[in-house]
Tab-separated table of N, CA and C in Angstrom:
chain	number	residue	atom	x	y	z
M	1	MET	N	7.956	10.332	-19.400
M	1	MET	CA	7.137	11.628	-19.758
M	1	MET	C	5.733	11.380	-19.494
M	2	SER	N	5.242	11.724	-18.723
M	2	SER	CA	3.503	11.465	-18.229
M	2	SER	C	2.766	12.704	-18.793
M	3	ILE	N	1.788	12.207	-19.334
M	3	ILE	CA	0.367	13.485	-19.371
M	3	ILE	C	-0.861	12.821	-18.899
M	4	ALA	N	-1.562	13.694	-17.738
M	4	ALA	CA	-2.244	13.509	-16.579
M	4	ALA	C	-3.566	13.466	-17.471
M	5	ILE	N	-4.383	12.936	-17.456
M	5	ILE	CA	-5.691	12.644	-18.366
M	5	ILE	C	-6.743	12.563	-17.097
M	6	SER	N	-7.637	13.742	-16.478
M	6	SER	CA	-8.870	13.610	-15.693
M	6	SER	C	-9.975	13.090	-16.278
M	7	THR	N	-10.235	11.458	-15.725
M	7	THR	CA	-11.689	10.862	-16.121
M	7	THR	C	-12.757	11.115	-15.384
M	8	ASN	N	-12.770	11.951	-13.939
M	8	ASN	CA	-14.081	12.379	-13.207
M	8	ASN	C	-13.064	12.883	-12.329
M	9	THR	N	-13.766	13.521	-11.280
M	9	THR	CA	-13.321	14.530	-10.245
M	9	THR	C	-12.656	13.323	-9.134
M	10	SER	N	-12.549	11.982	-8.935
M	10	SER	CA	-12.141	11.323	-7.608
M	10	SER	C	-11.032	10.581	-8.024
M	11	THR	N	-10.520	10.521	-9.290
M	11	THR	CA	-9.996	9.698	-9.770
M	11	THR	C	-9.134	9.679	-11.040
M	12	SER	N	-8.197	9.860	-11.447
M	12	SER	CA	-7.354	10.507	-12.870
M	12	SER	C	-6.260	9.084	-13.067
M	13	THR	N	-5.933	9.465	-14.305
M	13	THR	CA	-4.780	7.999	-14.839
M	13	THR	C	-3.727	9.292	-15.363
M	14	ALA	N	-2.379	8.333	-15.604
M	14	ALA	CA	-1.734	9.405	-16.642
M	14	ALA	C	-1.281	8.034	-17.676
M	15	ILE	N	-0.994	8.784	-18.533
M	15	ILE	CA	-0.104	8.020	-19.454
M	15	ILE	C	1.244	8.294	-19.560
M	16	GLU	N	1.928	6.789	-19.513
M	16	GLU	CA	2.988	6.646	-19.368
M	16	GLU	C	3.600	6.388	-20.644
M	17	TRP	N	4.537	7.222	-20.974
M	17	TRP	CA	4.980	7.103	-23.167
M	17	TRP	C	6.212	6.450	-22.501
M	18	PHE	N	6.301	5.153	-23.249
M	18	PHE	CA	7.848	4.384	-23.739
M	18	PHE	C	8.267	4.628	-24.970
M	19	TYR	N	9.351	3.831	-25.130
M	19	TYR	CA	9.912	4.129	-26.435
M	19	TYR	C	9.338	3.058	-27.109
M	20	ALA	N	9.216	2.518	-28.056
M	20	ALA	CA	8.710	1.474	-28.640
M	20	ALA	C	10.239	1.087	-29.621
M	21	CYS	N	10.552	2.015	-30.534
M	21	CYS	CA	11.538	1.886	-31.428
M	21	CYS	C	11.671	3.134	-33.021
M	22	ASN	N	12.203	3.277	-33.827
M	22	ASN	CA	12.894	4.047	-34.901
M	22	ASN	C	11.646	4.214	-35.817
M	23	VAL	N	11.355	5.202	-36.060
M	23	VAL	CA	10.018	4.878	-37.247
M	23	VAL	C	10.387	4.206	-38.472
M	24	ASN	N	11.759	4.384	-38.762
M	24	ASN	CA	12.117	3.524	-39.858
M	24	ASN	C	12.218	1.530	-39.602
M	25	ASP	N	12.097	1.259	-38.440
M	25	ASP	CA	11.731	0.020	-37.779
M	25	ASP	C	10.598	-1.404	-38.161
M	26	VAL	N	9.562	0.341	-38.785
M	26	VAL	CA	8.225	0.052	-38.906
M	26	VAL	C	7.948	-0.476	-40.625
M	27	PRO	N	7.883	-1.484	-41.479
M	27	PRO	CA	7.785	-0.912	-42.781
M	27	PRO	C	6.431	-0.308	-42.848
M	28	ASN	N	6.155	0.579	-44.027
M	28	ASN	CA	4.706	1.285	-44.458
M	28	ASN	C	3.568	0.124	-44.327
M	29	ASN	N	2.729	0.569	-43.733
M	29	ASN	CA	1.181	-0.303	-44.149
M	29	ASN	C	1.619	-1.690	-43.601
M	30	GLY	N	2.320	-1.570	-43.176
M	30	GLY	CA	2.635	-2.849	-41.497
M	30	GLY	C	2.918	-2.694	-40.300
M	31	GLY	N	2.854	-3.759	-39.879
M	31	GLY	CA	3.199	-3.424	-38.239
M	31	GLY	C	4.207	-4.430	-37.522
M	32	VAL	N	4.414	-4.357	-36.685
M	32	VAL	CA	5.501	-5.083	-35.805
M	32	VAL	C	5.353	-4.981	-34.367
M	33	CYS	N	6.052	-6.469	-33.453
M	33	CYS	CA	5.699	-6.443	-32.284
M	33	CYS	C	6.107	-5.476	-31.364
M	34	VAL	N	6.162	-5.370	-30.170
M	34	VAL	CA	6.829	-4.470	-29.118
M	34	VAL	C	6.148	-4.994	-27.971
M	35	LYS	N	7.347	-5.161	-27.099
M	35	LYS	CA	7.437	-5.688	-26.188
M	35	LYS	C	7.708	-4.864	-24.538
M	36	TYR	N	6.491	-4.647	-24.342
M	36	TYR	CA	5.908	-3.582	-22.785
M	36	TYR	C	6.067	-4.470	-21.913
M	37	ASP	N	6.948	-4.388	-20.791
M	37	ASP	CA	7.026	-5.996	-19.458
M	37	ASP	C	6.760	-6.947	-20.053
M	38	ASP	N	5.795	-7.445	-19.732
M	38	ASP	CA	5.128	-8.843	-20.321
M	38	ASP	C	3.691	-8.465	-21.358
M	39	VAL	N	3.755	-7.364	-21.748
M	39	VAL	CA	2.542	-7.579	-22.828
M	39	VAL	C	3.273	-7.421	-23.779
M	40	GLN	N	2.699	-7.591	-25.112
M	40	GLN	CA	2.979	-7.660	-26.221
M	40	GLN	C	2.140	-6.672	-27.084
M	41	ILE	N	2.735	-5.993	-27.657
M	41	ILE	CA	1.735	-4.576	-28.357
M	41	ILE	C	1.612	-4.715	-29.726
M	42	ALA	N	0.877	-4.765	-31.140
M	42	ALA	CA	1.089	-4.575	-31.761
M	42	ALA	C	1.486	-3.305	-32.961
M	43	LEU	N	2.342	-2.475	-33.248
M	43	LEU	CA	2.507	-1.395	-33.510
M	43	LEU	C	2.215	-1.008	-35.269
M	44	PHE	N	1.228	-0.298	-35.712
M	44	PHE	CA	1.345	-0.163	-36.898
M	44	PHE	C	1.605	1.274	-37.291
M	45	ARG	N	2.312	1.319	-38.959
M	45	ARG	CA	2.470	2.640	-39.941
M	45	ARG	C	1.202	2.335	-40.665
M	46	PHE	N	0.561	3.255	-40.815
M	46	PHE	CA	-0.526	3.244	-41.493
M	46	PHE	C	-0.273	4.329	-42.435
M	47	ALA	N	0.679	4.631	-43.618
M	47	ALA	CA	1.162	5.416	-44.312
M	47	ALA	C	0.431	5.714	-44.982
M	48	ARG	N	-0.246	5.417	-45.766
M	48	ARG	CA	-1.362	6.501	-46.537
M	48	ARG	C	-1.960	7.218	-45.509
M	49	ARG	N	-2.136	7.122	-44.618
M	49	ARG	CA	-2.442	8.220	-43.884
M	49	ARG	C	-1.952	8.776	-42.557
M	50	ASP	N	-0.597	8.752	-43.064
M	50	ASP	CA	0.494	9.439	-41.641
M	50	ASP	C	0.001	9.192	-40.189
M	51	ALA	N	-0.058	8.027	-40.037
M	51	ALA	CA	-0.787	7.674	-38.629
M	51	ALA	C	-0.250	6.230	-38.535
M	52	TRP	N	-0.051	6.337	-37.119
M	52	TRP	CA	0.636	5.135	-36.264
M	52	TRP	C	-0.487	4.467	-35.545
M	53	TYR	N	-1.011	3.527	-34.917
M	53	TYR	CA	-1.558	2.837	-34.565
M	53	TYR	C	-1.010	1.580	-33.219
M	54	ALA	N	-1.396	1.190	-32.272
M	54	ALA	CA	-1.485	0.667	-31.749
M	54	ALA	C	-1.966	-0.559	-30.872
M	55	THR	N	-2.020	-1.671	-30.903
M	55	THR	CA	-3.223	-2.679	-30.331
M	55	THR	C	-2.496	-3.799	-29.335
M	56	GLN	N	-3.149	-4.409	-29.137
M	56	GLN	CA	-2.780	-5.812	-28.361
M	56	GLN	C	-2.020	-6.717	-29.206
M	57	ASN	N	-1.738	-7.476	-29.490
M	57	ASN	CA	-0.996	-7.948	-30.571
M	57	ASN	C	-1.924	-9.898	-30.022
M	58	LEU	N	-2.204	-9.793	-29.646
M	58	LEU	CA	-2.887	-11.003	-28.961
M	58	LEU	C	-4.650	-11.468	-29.895
M	59	CYS	N	-4.380	-12.233	-30.469
M	59	CYS	CA	-5.703	-12.333	-30.937
M	59	CYS	C	-6.695	-13.074	-30.341
M	60	PRO	N	-7.635	-12.284	-29.996
M	60	PRO	CA	-8.868	-12.414	-29.280
M	60	PRO	C	-9.803	-14.058	-29.682
M	61	HIS	N	-9.665	-14.515	-31.124
M	61	HIS	CA	-10.424	-15.731	-30.892
M	61	HIS	C	-9.417	-16.626	-31.056
M	62	ARG	N	-8.347	-16.595	-31.704
M	62	ARG	CA	-7.181	-18.085	-31.675
M	62	ARG	C	-6.366	-17.819	-30.609
M	63	GLN	N	-5.971	-16.667	-29.926
M	63	GLN	CA	-5.659	-16.570	-28.409
M	63	GLN	C	-3.943	-17.081	-28.682
M	64	GLN	N	-3.355	-16.091	-30.177
M	64	GLN	CA	-2.184	-16.234	-30.671
M	64	GLN	C	-2.081	-14.566	-30.936
M	65	MET	N	-0.626	-15.011	-30.294
M	65	MET	CA	0.101	-13.239	-30.631
M	65	MET	C	0.707	-13.419	-32.185
M	66	ALA	N	-0.369	-12.682	-32.544
M	66	ALA	CA	-0.334	-12.607	-34.508
M	66	ALA	C	-0.915	-11.437	-35.290
M	67	LEU	N	-1.690	-10.793	-34.221
M	67	LEU	CA	-2.144	-9.459	-35.483
M	67	LEU	C	-0.939	-8.080	-35.464
M	68	SER	N	0.518	-8.366	-35.146
M	68	SER	CA	1.246	-7.351	-35.925
M	68	SER	C	1.614	-7.986	-37.212
M	69	ARG	N	0.997	-9.000	-37.287
M	69	ARG	CA	1.198	-9.572	-38.899
M	69	ARG	C	-0.044	-10.065	-39.631
M	70	GLY	N	-0.929	-8.846	-39.227
M	70	GLY	CA	-2.274	-9.007	-39.759
M	70	GLY	C	-1.563	-7.957	-41.025
M	71	MET	N	-3.237	-8.341	-42.031
M	71	MET	CA	-2.836	-7.255	-42.607
M	71	MET	C	-3.679	-5.849	-42.742
M	72	THR	N	-2.764	-4.348	-43.330
M	72	THR	CA	-3.771	-3.186	-42.728
M	72	THR	C	-4.525	-2.917	-44.252
M	73	GLY	N	-5.724	-2.148	-43.957
M	73	GLY	CA	-6.733	-1.442	-45.049
M	73	GLY	C	-7.709	-0.817	-44.099
M	74	THR	N	-8.606	-0.625	-44.735
M	74	THR	CA	-9.716	0.442	-44.526
M	74	THR	C	-11.241	-0.144	-44.641
M	75	HIS	N	-12.248	0.140	-44.060
M	75	HIS	CA	-13.420	-0.862	-43.245
M	75	HIS	C	-14.686	0.607	-43.798
M	76	ASN	N	-14.569	1.165	-44.485
M	76	ASN	CA	-15.862	2.308	-44.889
M	76	ASN	C	-15.333	3.464	-44.501
M	77	GLY	N	-13.856	3.680	-44.755
M	77	GLY	CA	-12.911	4.755	-44.428
M	77	GLY	C	-12.152	4.790	-43.562
M	78	GLU	N	-12.306	3.754	-42.237
M	78	GLU	CA	-11.664	3.680	-41.108
M	78	GLU	C	-10.518	2.369	-41.138
M	79	PRO	N	-9.651	3.092	-40.624
M	79	PRO	CA	-8.449	1.960	-40.619
M	79	PRO	C	-8.494	1.110	-39.915
M	80	LYS	N	-8.142	-0.504	-40.338
M	80	LYS	CA	-8.630	-1.617	-39.472
M	80	LYS	C	-7.128	-2.322	-39.975
M	81	VAL	N	-7.162	-3.807	-39.112
M	81	VAL	CA	-6.312	-4.883	-39.299
M	81	VAL	C	-7.222	-5.770	-39.265
M	82	ALA	N	-6.193	-6.999	-40.194
M	82	ALA	CA	-7.500	-8.033	-40.107
M	82	ALA	C	-5.966	-9.266	-39.685
M	83	CYS	N	-6.744	-9.924	-39.120
M	83	CYS	CA	-5.334	-11.166	-38.444
M	83	CYS	C	-5.161	-12.546	-39.267
M	84	PRO	N	-4.030	-12.708	-39.686
M	84	PRO	CA	-3.171	-13.490	-40.617
M	84	PRO	C	-4.229	-14.858	-40.547
M	85	PHE	N	-4.978	-15.156	-39.153
M	85	PHE	CA	-5.160	-16.428	-39.397
M	85	PHE	C	-6.155	-16.647	-40.019
M	86	HIS	N	-7.592	-15.721	-39.585
M	86	HIS	CA	-9.250	-16.296	-39.830
M	86	HIS	C	-9.819	-14.892	-40.513
M	87	LYS	N	-8.592	-13.650	-40.555
M	87	LYS	CA	-9.262	-12.377	-41.410
M	87	LYS	C	-10.408	-11.720	-40.663
M	88	LYS	N	-10.611	-12.089	-39.570
M	88	LYS	CA	-11.503	-10.912	-38.961
M	88	LYS	C	-10.430	-9.430	-38.191
M	89	THR	N	-11.412	-8.687	-38.937
M	89	THR	CA	-11.024	-6.949	-38.903
M	89	THR	C	-11.189	-6.473	-37.708
M	90	PHE	N	-10.310	-5.853	-36.941
M	90	PHE	CA	-10.622	-4.886	-35.869
M	90	PHE	C	-10.238	-3.744	-36.155
M	91	SER	N	-11.404	-2.736	-35.758
M	91	SER	CA	-10.585	-1.012	-36.034
M	91	SER	C	-9.441	-0.593	-35.141
M	92	LEU	N	-8.909	-0.220	-36.047
M	92	LEU	CA	-7.133	0.627	-35.339
M	92	LEU	C	-7.250	1.853	-34.555
M	93	GLU	N	-8.826	2.095	-34.989
M	93	GLU	CA	-8.999	3.463	-33.559
M	93	GLU	C	-9.286	3.362	-32.151
M	94	ASP	N	-10.448	2.155	-32.343
M	94	ASP	CA	-10.908	1.901	-30.943
M	94	ASP	C	-10.702	0.301	-30.886
M	95	GLY	N	-10.508	-0.629	-31.413
M	95	GLY	CA	-10.366	-1.823	-31.552
M	95	GLY	C	-11.656	-2.687	-31.682
M	96	ARG	N	-12.866	-2.263	-32.084
M	96	ARG	CA	-14.246	-3.240	-32.064
M	96	ARG	C	-13.850	-3.689	-32.955
M	97	CYS	N	-14.709	-5.309	-33.358
M	97	CYS	CA	-14.087	-5.650	-34.454
M	97	CYS	C	-15.251	-5.672	-35.391
M	98	LEU	N	-15.182	-5.142	-36.757
M	98	LEU	CA	-15.576	-4.598	-38.039
M	98	LEU	C	-16.324	-5.808	-38.490
M	99	SER	N	-15.979	-7.036	-37.866
M	99	SER	CA	-16.280	-8.383	-39.738
M	99	SER	C	-17.748	-8.961	-39.111
M	100	ASP	N	-17.901	-9.094	-37.499
M	100	ASP	CA	-19.523	-9.521	-37.508
M	100	ASP	C	-20.128	-9.188	-36.064
M	101	ASP	N	-20.696	-9.590	-35.929
M	101	ASP	CA	-21.295	-9.553	-34.352
M	101	ASP	C	-20.871	-9.768	-33.333
M	102	THR	N	-19.386	-10.179	-33.177
M	102	THR	CA	-18.395	-10.369	-32.118
M	102	THR	C	-18.324	-9.946	-31.065
M	103	GLU	N	-18.457	-9.852	-29.519
M	103	GLU	CA	-18.451	-9.212	-28.598
M	103	GLU	C	-17.470	-9.225	-28.460
M	104	CYS	N	-16.100	-9.193	-28.883
M	104	CYS	CA	-14.683	-9.220	-28.815
M	104	CYS	C	-14.502	-8.157	-29.374
M	105	SER	N	-13.097	-7.576	-28.573
M	105	SER	CA	-12.806	-6.539	-29.256
M	105	SER	C	-11.421	-6.363	-28.763
M	106	LEU	N	-10.196	-5.225	-29.279
M	106	LEU	CA	-9.029	-5.289	-29.014
M	106	LEU	C	-8.825	-3.368	-28.100
M	107	THR	N	-7.705	-3.990	-27.244
M	107	THR	CA	-7.049	-3.104	-26.516
M	107	THR	C	-5.792	-1.988	-27.298
M	108	THR	N	-6.502	-0.917	-27.637
M	108	THR	CA	-5.803	-0.087	-27.961
M	108	THR	C	-5.297	0.758	-27.551
M	109	TYR	N	-3.400	1.459	-27.906
M	109	TYR	CA	-2.923	2.577	-27.343
M	109	TYR	C	-2.969	3.283	-27.492
M	110	PRO	N	-2.483	4.793	-27.468
M	110	PRO	CA	-1.979	5.932	-27.925
M	110	PRO	C	-0.538	6.153	-28.399
M	111	VAL	N	-0.149	6.152	-29.580
M	111	VAL	CA	1.093	6.774	-30.130
M	111	VAL	C	1.591	7.779	-30.538
M	112	LYS	N	2.582	8.198	-30.315
M	112	LYS	CA	3.320	9.279	-30.566
M	112	LYS	C	4.427	9.274	-31.788
M	113	VAL	N	4.800	10.069	-32.359
M	113	VAL	CA	6.607	10.347	-33.058
M	113	VAL	C	6.584	11.351	-32.241
M	114	GLU	N	8.334	11.594	-32.469
M	114	GLU	CA	9.234	12.657	-32.171
M	114	GLU	C	10.336	12.358	-32.456
M	115	GLY	N	10.783	13.203	-33.905
M	115	GLY	CA	11.354	12.710	-34.548
M	115	GLY	C	11.372	11.379	-34.912
M	116	ASP	N	12.117	10.513	-35.247
M	116	ASP	CA	12.419	9.645	-35.667
M	116	ASP	C	12.357	8.578	-34.373
M	117	GLN	N	11.248	8.786	-33.378
M	117	GLN	CA	11.467	8.057	-32.458
M	117	GLN	C	10.004	7.537	-32.166
M	118	VAL	N	9.342	6.470	-32.066
M	118	VAL	CA	8.018	5.897	-31.770
M	118	VAL	C	7.934	5.755	-30.150
M	119	TYR	N	6.530	6.098	-29.930
M	119	TYR	CA	6.292	5.756	-28.544
M	119	TYR	C	4.623	5.648	-28.304
M	120	ILE	N	4.725	4.556	-26.860
M	120	ILE	CA	3.712	3.616	-27.332
M	120	ILE	C	2.914	4.236	-25.454
M	121	GLY	N	1.609	4.807	-25.095
M	121	GLY	CA	1.417	5.083	-24.058
M	121	GLY	C	0.504	3.832	-23.325
M	122	ILE	N	1.051	3.948	-22.224
M	122	ILE	CA	0.119	2.757	-21.137
M	122	ILE	C	-0.395	3.550	-20.158
M	123	MET	N	-1.834	3.412	-19.652
M	123	MET	CA	-3.042	4.682	-18.928
M	123	MET	C	-2.275	3.588	-17.445
M	124	GLN	N	-1.789	5.033	-16.602
M	124	GLN	CA	-1.059	4.493	-15.406
M	124	GLN	C	-2.038	5.151	-14.594
M	125	GLU	N	-2.870	4.636	-13.607
M	125	GLU	CA	-3.252	4.920	-12.318
M	125	GLU	C	-2.715	6.118	-11.504
M	126	ALA	N	-3.151	7.717	-11.483
M	126	ALA	CA	-2.107	8.718	-11.240
M	126	ALA	C	-2.606	8.858	-9.230
């Protein structure tokens, strides 16, 4: 299943949705790691908001696959995840670092739930 998204008149991208897991496979207010080809994606179930988020699993500081084990919460009302190693926090909405002026950010992915199945979207050039 793909949804076309026009970025400008000369190029477009499409979201390719892949099945990640069942809703009950992800703990409330926690995360799991999902693999898509060679990419590890951290999938979060933010039950307090009835929302789902996905980011890269790779911590940009330690370069370790750990963000899916991070703590979720909010920062000024914005959903966030804190790295389990150094506690730097990142927005689950857009991936930017919320802890300091660090230039690093996370890649984020769209998530949708259909019934009890969770899908993550990967951008593909159309």
